Coordinates of C-alpha atoms in Angstrom, one line a residue:
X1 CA -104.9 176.5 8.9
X2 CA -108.2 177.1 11.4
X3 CA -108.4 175.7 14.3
X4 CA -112.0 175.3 15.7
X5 CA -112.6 174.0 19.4
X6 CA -112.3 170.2 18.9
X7 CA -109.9 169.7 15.8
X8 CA -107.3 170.9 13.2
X9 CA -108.9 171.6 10.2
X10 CA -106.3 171.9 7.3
X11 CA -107.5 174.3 4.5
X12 CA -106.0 173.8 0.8
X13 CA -105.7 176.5 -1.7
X14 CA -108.5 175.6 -4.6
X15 CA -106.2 176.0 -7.5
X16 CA -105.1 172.8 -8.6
X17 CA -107.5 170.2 -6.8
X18 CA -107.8 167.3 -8.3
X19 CA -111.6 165.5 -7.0
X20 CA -111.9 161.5 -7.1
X21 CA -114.1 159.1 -5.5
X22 CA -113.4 156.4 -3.1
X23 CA -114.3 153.3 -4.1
X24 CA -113.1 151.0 -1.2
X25 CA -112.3 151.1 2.4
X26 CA -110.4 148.7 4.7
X27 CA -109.4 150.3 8.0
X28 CA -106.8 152.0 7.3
X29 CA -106.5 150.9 3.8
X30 CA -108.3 153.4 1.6
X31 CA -108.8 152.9 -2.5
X32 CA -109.4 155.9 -5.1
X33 CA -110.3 156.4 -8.5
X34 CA -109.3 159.2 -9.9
X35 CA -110.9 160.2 -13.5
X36 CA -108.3 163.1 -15.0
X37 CA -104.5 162.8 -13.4
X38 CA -103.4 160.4 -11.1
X39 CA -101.7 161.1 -8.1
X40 CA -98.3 160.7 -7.2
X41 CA -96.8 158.3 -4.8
X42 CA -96.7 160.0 -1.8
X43 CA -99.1 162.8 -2.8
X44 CA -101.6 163.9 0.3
X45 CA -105.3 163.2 -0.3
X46 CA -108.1 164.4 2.3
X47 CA -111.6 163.1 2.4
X48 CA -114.4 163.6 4.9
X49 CA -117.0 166.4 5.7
X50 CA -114.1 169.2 6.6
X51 CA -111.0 167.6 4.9
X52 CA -110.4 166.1 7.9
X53 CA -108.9 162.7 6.8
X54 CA -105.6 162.5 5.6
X55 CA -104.3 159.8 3.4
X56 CA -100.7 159.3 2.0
X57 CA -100.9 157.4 -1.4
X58 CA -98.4 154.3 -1.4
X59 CA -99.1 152.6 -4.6
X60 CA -100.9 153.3 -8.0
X61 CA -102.7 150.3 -8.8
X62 CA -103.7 151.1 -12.5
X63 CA -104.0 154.0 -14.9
X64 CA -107.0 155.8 -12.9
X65 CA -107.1 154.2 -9.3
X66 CA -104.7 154.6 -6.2
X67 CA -103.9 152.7 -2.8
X68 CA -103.2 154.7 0.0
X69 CA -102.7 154.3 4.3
X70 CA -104.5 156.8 6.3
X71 CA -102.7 159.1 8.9
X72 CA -105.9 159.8 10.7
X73 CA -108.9 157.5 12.0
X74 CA -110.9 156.7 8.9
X75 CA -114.3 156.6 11.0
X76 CA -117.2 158.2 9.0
X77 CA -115.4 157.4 5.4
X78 CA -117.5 155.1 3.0
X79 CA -117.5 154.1 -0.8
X80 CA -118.4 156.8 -3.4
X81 CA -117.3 160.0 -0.8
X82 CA -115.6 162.7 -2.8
X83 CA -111.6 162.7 -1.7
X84 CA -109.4 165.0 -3.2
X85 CA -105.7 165.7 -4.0
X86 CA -103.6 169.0 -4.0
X87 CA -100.7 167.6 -5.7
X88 CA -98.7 167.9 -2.7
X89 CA -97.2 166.3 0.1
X90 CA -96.7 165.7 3.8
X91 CA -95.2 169.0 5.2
X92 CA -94.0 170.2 8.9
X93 CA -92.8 173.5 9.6
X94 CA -89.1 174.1 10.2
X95 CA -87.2 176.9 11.5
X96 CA -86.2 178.2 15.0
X97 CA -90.3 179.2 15.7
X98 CA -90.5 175.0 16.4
X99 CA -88.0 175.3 19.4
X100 CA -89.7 174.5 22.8
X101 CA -92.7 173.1 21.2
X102 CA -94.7 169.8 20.9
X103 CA -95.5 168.6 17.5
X104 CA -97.8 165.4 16.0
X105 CA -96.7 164.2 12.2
X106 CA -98.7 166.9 10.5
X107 CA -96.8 169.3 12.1
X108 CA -100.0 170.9 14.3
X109 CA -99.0 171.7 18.3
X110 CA -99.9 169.9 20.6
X111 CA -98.9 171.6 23.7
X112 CA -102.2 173.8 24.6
X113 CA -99.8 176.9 23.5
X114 CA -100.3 180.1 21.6
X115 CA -100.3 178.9 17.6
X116 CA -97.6 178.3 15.7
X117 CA -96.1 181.4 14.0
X118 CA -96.6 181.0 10.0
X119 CA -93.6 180.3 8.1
X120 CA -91.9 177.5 6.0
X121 CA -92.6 174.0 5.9
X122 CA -91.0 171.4 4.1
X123 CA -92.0 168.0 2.5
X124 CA -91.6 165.3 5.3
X125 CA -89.6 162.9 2.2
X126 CA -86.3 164.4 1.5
X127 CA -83.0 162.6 0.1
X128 CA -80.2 161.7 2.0
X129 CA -76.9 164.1 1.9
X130 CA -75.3 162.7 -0.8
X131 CA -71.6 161.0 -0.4
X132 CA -69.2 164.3 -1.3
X133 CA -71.1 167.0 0.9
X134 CA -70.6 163.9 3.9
X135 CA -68.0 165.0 6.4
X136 CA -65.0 162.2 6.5
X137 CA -63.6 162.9 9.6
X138 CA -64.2 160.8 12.6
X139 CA -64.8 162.4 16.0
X140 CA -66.5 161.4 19.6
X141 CA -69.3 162.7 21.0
X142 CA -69.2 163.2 25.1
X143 CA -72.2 162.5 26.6
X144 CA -71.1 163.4 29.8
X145 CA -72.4 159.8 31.0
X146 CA -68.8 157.5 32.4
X147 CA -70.2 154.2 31.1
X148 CA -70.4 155.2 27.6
X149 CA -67.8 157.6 27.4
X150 CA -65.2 155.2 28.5
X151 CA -66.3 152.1 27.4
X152 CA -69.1 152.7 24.6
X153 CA -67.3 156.0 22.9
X154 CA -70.0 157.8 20.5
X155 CA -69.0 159.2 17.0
X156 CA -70.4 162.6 16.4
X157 CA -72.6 162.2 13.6
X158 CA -73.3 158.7 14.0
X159 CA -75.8 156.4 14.8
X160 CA -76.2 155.0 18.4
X161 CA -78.4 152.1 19.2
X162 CA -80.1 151.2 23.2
X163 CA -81.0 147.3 22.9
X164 CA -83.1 146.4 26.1
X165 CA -86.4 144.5 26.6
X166 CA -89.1 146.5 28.8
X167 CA -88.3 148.4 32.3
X168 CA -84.6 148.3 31.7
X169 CA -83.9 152.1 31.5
X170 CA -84.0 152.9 28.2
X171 CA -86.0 156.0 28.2
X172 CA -84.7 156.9 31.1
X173 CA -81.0 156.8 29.5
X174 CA -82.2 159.5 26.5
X175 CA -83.7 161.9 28.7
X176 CA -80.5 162.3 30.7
X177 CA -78.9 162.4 27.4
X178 CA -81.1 165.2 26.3
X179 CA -79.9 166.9 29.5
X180 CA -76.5 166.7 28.9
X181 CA -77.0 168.2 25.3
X182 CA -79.1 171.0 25.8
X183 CA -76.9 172.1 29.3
X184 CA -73.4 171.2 28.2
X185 CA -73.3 171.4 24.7
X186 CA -75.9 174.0 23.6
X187 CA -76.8 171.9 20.8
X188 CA -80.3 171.5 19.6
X189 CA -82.2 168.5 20.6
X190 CA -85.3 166.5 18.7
X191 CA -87.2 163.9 20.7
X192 CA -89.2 161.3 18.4
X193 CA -91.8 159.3 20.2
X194 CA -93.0 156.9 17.6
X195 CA -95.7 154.7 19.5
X196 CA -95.1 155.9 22.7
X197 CA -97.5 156.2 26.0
X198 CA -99.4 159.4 26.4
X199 CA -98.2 159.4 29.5
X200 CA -94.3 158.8 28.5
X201 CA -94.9 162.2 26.4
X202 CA -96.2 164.1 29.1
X203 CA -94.0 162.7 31.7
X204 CA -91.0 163.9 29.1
X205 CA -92.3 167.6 28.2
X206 CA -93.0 168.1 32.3
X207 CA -89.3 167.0 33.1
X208 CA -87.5 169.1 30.1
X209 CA -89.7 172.1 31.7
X210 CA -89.0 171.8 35.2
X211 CA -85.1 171.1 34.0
X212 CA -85.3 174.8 32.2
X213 CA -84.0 172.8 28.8
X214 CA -87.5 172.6 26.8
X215 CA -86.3 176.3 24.8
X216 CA -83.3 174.1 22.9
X217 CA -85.6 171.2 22.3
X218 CA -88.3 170.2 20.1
X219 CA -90.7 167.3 20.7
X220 CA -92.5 165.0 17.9
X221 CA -95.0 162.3 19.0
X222 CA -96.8 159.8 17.0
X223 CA -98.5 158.2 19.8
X224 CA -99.5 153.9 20.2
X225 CA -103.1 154.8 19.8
X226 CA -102.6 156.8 16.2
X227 CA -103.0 155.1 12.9
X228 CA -100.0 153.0 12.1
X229 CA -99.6 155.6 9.0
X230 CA -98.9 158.4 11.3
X231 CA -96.3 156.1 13.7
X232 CA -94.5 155.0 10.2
X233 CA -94.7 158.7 9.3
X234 CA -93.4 160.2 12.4
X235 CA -89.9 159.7 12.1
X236 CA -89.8 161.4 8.7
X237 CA -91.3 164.3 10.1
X238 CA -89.0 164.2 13.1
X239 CA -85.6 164.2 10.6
X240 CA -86.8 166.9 8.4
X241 CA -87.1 169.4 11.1
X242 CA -83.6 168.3 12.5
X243 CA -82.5 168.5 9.0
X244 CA -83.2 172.1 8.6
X245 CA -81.0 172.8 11.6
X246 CA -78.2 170.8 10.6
X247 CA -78.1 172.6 7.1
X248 CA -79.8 175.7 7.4
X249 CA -78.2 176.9 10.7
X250 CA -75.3 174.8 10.6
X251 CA -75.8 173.2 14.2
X252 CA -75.3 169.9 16.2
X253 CA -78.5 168.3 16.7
X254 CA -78.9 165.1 18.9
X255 CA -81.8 163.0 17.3
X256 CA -83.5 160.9 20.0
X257 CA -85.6 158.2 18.3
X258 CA -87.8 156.2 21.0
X259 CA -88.4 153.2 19.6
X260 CA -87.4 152.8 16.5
X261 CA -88.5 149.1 16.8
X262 CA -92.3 150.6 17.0
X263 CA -91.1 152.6 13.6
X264 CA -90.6 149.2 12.0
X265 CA -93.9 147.3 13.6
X266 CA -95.3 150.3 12.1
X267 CA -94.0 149.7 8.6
X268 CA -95.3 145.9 9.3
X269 CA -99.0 146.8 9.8
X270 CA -99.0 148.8 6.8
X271 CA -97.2 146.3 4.8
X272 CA -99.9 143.9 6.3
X273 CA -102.7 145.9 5.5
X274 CA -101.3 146.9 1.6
X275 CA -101.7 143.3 1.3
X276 CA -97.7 142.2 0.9
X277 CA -96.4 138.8 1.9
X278 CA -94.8 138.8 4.9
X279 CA -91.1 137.5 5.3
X280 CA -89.6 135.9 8.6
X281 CA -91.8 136.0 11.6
X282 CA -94.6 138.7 10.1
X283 CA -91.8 141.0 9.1
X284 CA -92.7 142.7 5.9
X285 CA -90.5 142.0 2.9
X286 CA -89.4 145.9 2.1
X287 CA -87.6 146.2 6.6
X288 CA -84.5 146.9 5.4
X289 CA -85.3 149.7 2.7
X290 CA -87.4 151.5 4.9
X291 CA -85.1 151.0 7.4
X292 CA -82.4 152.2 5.4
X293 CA -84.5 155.1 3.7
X294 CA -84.9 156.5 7.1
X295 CA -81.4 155.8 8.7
X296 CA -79.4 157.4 5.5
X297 CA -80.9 160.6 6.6
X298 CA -79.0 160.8 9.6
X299 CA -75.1 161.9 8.7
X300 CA -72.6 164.1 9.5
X301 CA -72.2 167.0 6.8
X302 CA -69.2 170.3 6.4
X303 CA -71.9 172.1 7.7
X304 CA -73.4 170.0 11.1
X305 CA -73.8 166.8 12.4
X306 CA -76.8 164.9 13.5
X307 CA -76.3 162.7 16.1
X308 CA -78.7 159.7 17.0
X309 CA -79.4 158.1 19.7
X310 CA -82.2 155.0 19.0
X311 CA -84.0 153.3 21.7
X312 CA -84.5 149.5 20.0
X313 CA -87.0 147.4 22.3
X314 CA -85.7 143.9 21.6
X315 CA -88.9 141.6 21.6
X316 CA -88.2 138.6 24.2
X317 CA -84.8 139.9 24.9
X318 CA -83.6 137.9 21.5
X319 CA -81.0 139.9 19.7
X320 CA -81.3 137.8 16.7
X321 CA -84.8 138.8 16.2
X322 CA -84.9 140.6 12.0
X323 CA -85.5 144.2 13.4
X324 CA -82.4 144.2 16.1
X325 CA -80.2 142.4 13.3
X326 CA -81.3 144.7 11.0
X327 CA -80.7 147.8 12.9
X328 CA -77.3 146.8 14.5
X329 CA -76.6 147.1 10.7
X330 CA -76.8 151.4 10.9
X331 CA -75.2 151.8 14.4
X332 CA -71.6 152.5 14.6
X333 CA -72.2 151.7 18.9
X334 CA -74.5 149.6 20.6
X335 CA -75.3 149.9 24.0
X336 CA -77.4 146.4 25.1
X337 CA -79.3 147.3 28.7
X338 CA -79.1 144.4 31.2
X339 CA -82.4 143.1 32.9
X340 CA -80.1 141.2 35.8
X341 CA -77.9 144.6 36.1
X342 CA -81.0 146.1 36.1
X343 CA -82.4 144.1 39.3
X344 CA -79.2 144.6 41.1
X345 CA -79.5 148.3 41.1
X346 CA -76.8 148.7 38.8
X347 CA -77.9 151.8 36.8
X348 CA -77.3 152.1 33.7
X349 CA -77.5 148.5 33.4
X350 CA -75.7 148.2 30.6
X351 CA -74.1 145.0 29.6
X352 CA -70.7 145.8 28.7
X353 CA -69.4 142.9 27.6
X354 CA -72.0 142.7 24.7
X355 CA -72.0 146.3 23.9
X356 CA -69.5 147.7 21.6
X357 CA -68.0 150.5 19.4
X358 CA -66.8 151.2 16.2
X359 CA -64.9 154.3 17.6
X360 CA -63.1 152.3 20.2
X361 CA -59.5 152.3 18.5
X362 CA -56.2 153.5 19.5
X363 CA -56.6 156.0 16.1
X364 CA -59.5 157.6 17.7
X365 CA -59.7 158.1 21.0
X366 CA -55.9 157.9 21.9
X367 CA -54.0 155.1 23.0
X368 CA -54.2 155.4 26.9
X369 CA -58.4 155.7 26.5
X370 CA -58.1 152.4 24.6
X371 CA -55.5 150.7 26.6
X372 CA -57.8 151.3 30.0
X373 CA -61.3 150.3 28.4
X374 CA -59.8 147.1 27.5
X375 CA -58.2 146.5 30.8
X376 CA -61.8 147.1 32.2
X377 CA -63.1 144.9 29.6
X378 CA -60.7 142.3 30.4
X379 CA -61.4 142.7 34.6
X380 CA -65.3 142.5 34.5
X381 CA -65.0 139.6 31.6
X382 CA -62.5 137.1 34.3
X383 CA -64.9 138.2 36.6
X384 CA -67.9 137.0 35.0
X385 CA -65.9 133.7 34.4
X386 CA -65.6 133.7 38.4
X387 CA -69.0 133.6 39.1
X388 CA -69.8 130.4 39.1
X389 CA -67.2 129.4 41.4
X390 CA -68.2 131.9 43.9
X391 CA -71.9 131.5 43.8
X392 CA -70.6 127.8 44.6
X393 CA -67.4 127.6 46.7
X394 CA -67.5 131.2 47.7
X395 CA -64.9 133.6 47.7
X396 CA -62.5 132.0 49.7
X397 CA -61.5 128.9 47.0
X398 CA -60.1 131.7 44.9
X399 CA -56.6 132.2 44.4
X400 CA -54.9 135.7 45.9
X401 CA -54.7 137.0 42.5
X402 CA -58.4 136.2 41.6
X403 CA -59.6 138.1 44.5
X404 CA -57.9 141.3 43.5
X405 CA -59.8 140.7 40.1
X406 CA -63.0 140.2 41.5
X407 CA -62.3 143.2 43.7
X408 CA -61.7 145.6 40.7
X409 CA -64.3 144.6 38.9
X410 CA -67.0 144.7 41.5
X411 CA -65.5 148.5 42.2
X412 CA -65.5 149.0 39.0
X413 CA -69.1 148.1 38.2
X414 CA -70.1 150.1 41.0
X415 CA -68.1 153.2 40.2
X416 CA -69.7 152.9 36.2
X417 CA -72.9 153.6 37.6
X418 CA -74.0 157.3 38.0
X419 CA -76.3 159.3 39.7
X420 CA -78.8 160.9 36.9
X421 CA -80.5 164.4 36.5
X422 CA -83.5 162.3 35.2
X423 CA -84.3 160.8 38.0
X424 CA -83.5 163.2 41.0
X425 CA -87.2 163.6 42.1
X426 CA -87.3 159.4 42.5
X427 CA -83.9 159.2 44.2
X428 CA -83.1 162.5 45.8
X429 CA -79.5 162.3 44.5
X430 CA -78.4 165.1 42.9
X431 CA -77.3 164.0 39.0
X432 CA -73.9 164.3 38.1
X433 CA -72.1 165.0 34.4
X434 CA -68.5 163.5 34.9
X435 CA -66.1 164.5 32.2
X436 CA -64.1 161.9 30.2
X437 CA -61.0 162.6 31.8
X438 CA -62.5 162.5 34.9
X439 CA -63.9 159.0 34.2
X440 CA -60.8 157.8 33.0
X441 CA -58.5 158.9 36.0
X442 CA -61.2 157.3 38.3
X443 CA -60.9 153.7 36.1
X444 CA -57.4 154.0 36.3
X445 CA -56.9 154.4 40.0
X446 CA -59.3 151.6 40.4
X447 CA -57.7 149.3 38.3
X448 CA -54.3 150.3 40.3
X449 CA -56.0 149.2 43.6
X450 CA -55.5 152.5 45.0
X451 CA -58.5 152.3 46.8
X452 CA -58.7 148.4 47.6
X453 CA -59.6 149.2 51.1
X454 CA -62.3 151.5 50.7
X455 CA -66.1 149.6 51.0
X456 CA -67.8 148.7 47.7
X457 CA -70.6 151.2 48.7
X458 CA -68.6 154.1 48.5
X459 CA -68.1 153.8 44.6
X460 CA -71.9 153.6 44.1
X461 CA -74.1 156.5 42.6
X462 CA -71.1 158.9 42.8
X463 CA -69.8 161.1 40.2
X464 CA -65.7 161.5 40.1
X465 CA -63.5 159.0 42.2
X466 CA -63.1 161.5 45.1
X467 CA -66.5 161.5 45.7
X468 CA -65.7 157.7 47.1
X469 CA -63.0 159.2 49.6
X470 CA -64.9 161.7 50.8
X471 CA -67.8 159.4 51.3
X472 CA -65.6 157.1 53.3
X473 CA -64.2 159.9 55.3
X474 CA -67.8 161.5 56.2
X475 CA -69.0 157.8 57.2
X476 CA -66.0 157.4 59.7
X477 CA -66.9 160.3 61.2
X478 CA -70.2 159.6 62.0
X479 CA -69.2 155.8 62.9
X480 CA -65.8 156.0 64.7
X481 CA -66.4 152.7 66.6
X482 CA -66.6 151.5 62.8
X483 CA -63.3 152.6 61.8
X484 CA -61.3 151.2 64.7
X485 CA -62.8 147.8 64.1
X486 CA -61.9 148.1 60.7
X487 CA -58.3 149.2 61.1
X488 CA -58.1 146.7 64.2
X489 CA -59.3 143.9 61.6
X490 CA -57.2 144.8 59.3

């Protein structure tokens, strides 16, 4: 590879070129004809002045012509240009060298660091593991986060998907989730950005830095201003290099794929462009087999586990919209984000009444864990029923028993939410990992009303239950005129 001052120039071994001419282009949409040997689907081809131009064929439209989506701007292309074809495919690099760094889908760094050392690469298109080297057994995977961990349990392995219209918190969510990897578990974690904002990239890359965690951590972009071939690519790329751990070096990876709704508007531009019919609402016909082709990839083997975590950006908040139906299909949890949570400072503002888990039974995570997430469940569902009545009649038309519900659950939903590492430059609160045992003692002494006469305010942004008493006990301090009143009132 040479790298002059304005671009990546990718140099090909002579041997075994095969030379054809273009005979059409359509934005991204390029048309070949090769005279000798045809290329394969998915075969590479590069046209321009320096090879620049990268194209990935996708169909073979007769005996000496090809169709293929470019990965790279096609500006400067035009009919009868020479293009030519190695016989090979998409490859990134793999191996502990691509730890700490920032890649785009060709594998090239984009970090303004020292070059990449040389060393193997492997074709972006790989199989799934097949059924009998798939691992059977069913564990959880701790995020360190008390919202999910009690009430939205992660199976190790498994797929994870975060449903939430714009602003809600998804990214936010899988950067502290990259955190709690890389600093509790000493995994190995790969962040895919398929049509994200520059600025999201940099943002992400500045905060892993600062945080000390970027050494465990790779980063793969295919950013909203590339070719839809390179977003539809991306992921691909993203997998293979998380594969390599997972097989080669027998780690836990944590796969972070944000969003893989822009994977599948990806797929529908080049569907678009290859000329298909589109199915429901501009979808292309082939979403689920390129959904699946990508989503089989991710699995738990003897030797590792990769572990996803998949931003979905739900378009008009409509769950029944083909891509979210289509991707609830993979996930064994879904975590829906909550815009009116959201606005009530509620964070994460995850719905979870809507959310759910496949790994939620007594089986899995133990009988007590179960018994207490569905008392919660049960609380924060009467007291969504109660709403109505109080936004109407206000709290005192409720019955004595009511009350205590709608004072558990409002504890509760405040004690759910958790201060984040994430975000400690926006809110000056320290972030917080809380252990699942921890979480659960903290639910359960809620749910008890052991602490029915401590403020609401006091479970907010705090990490374990004590936290609350200790907040309380600090606050009387400074306000002792507040505490007599209280204890006079009461």
């Amino acid at each position: 590879m040479i790298k002059d001052n304005t671009k990546t120039v990718l140099k090909h071994p002579t041997k075994a070129l095969n030379y054809g001419k273009i005979i059409s282009v359509r934005g991204s949409v390029i048309d070949a004809y090769f005279e000798d040997s045809l290329p394969a689907v998915f075969a590479l081809l590069h046209a321009g002045e320096h090879q620049e131009i990268a194209i990935e064929v996708l169909s073979q439209l007769d005996d000496k012509t090809v169709r293929g989506i470019a990965l790279t701007p096609t500006q400067g292309l035009s009919r009868g240009m020479q293009i030519e074809a190695n016989g090979q495919e998409l490859k990134v690099p793999v191996g502990k060298r691509t730890l700490g760094r920032m890649f785009d889908v060709f594998g090239n760094t984009i970090d303004h660091l020292k070059p990449l050392v040389e060393g193997e690469k492997r074709n972006i298109h790989q199989a799934p593991p097949p059924l009998n080297k798939r691992s059977t057994q069913l564990q959880v995977f701790e995020t360190g986060i008390k919202a999910i961990d009690i009430l939205i349990p992660l199976e190790r392995g498994g797929k994870a998907g975060l449903f939430g219209g714009a602003g809600v918190g998804k990214t936010v969510l899988l950067t502290e989730m990259i955190h709690n990897m890389v600093g509790k578990n000493k995994g190995v974690s790969m962040f895919c950005g398929i049509g994200e904002r520059c600025r999201e990239g940099n943002e992400l890359y500045h905060t892993m830095k600062d945080a000390g965690l970027l050494d465990n951590m790779i980063m793969m972009f295919g950013q909203m201003n590339e070719p839809p071939g390179a977003r539809f690519r991306v992921g691909n790329a993203a997998l293979t290099m998380a594969e390599y751990f997972r097989d080669d070096e027998h780690k836990d990876v944590l796969l972070l794929i944000d969003n893989i709704f822009r994977f599948i508007q990806a797929g529908m531009e080049v569907s678009g462009l290859m000329g298909q019919m589109p199915s429901r609402l501009g979808y292309q016909p082939t979403l689920e087999t390129e959904l699946s082709a990508l989503q089989e990839r991710i699995a738990n083997t003897e030797t590792g586990a990769i572990t996803s975590i998949q931003a979905v950006y739900v378009p008009a908040d409509d769950l029944t919209d083909p891509a979210a139906v289509h991707a609830f299909s993979h996930l064994s949890a879904t975590i829906v984000l909550s815009r009116e949570r959201a606005s009530e400072g509620l964070y994460p503002s995850i719905d979870f009444l809507q959310s759910n888990s496949k790994m939620a039974t007594p089986g899995i995570i133990g009988e007590r864990h179960y018994q207490l997430a569905q008392q919660i469940r049960q609380t924060l569902s009467l007291y969504e029923d109660l709403k109505d009545i109080i936004s109407m009649l206000g709290m005192e038309q409720l019955s004595t028993a009511d009350r205590l519900v709608v004072n558990r659950a409002r504890r509760l939903e405040r004690f759910l939410t958790q201060p984040f590492f994430a975000t400690e430059q926006f809110s000056g609160v320290k972030g917080e990992v809380v252990s699942l045992k921890d979480a659960l003692d903290g639910c359960e002494r809620i749910l008890a009303d052991e602490f029915k006469d401590l403020p609401e305010n006091a479970f907010y942004m705090i990490g374990n239950i004590d936290k609350a008493v200790e907040a309380q006990q600090n606050n009387n301090k400074n306000h002792p005129e507040e505490e007599a009143q209280s204890l006079k009132q009461s």
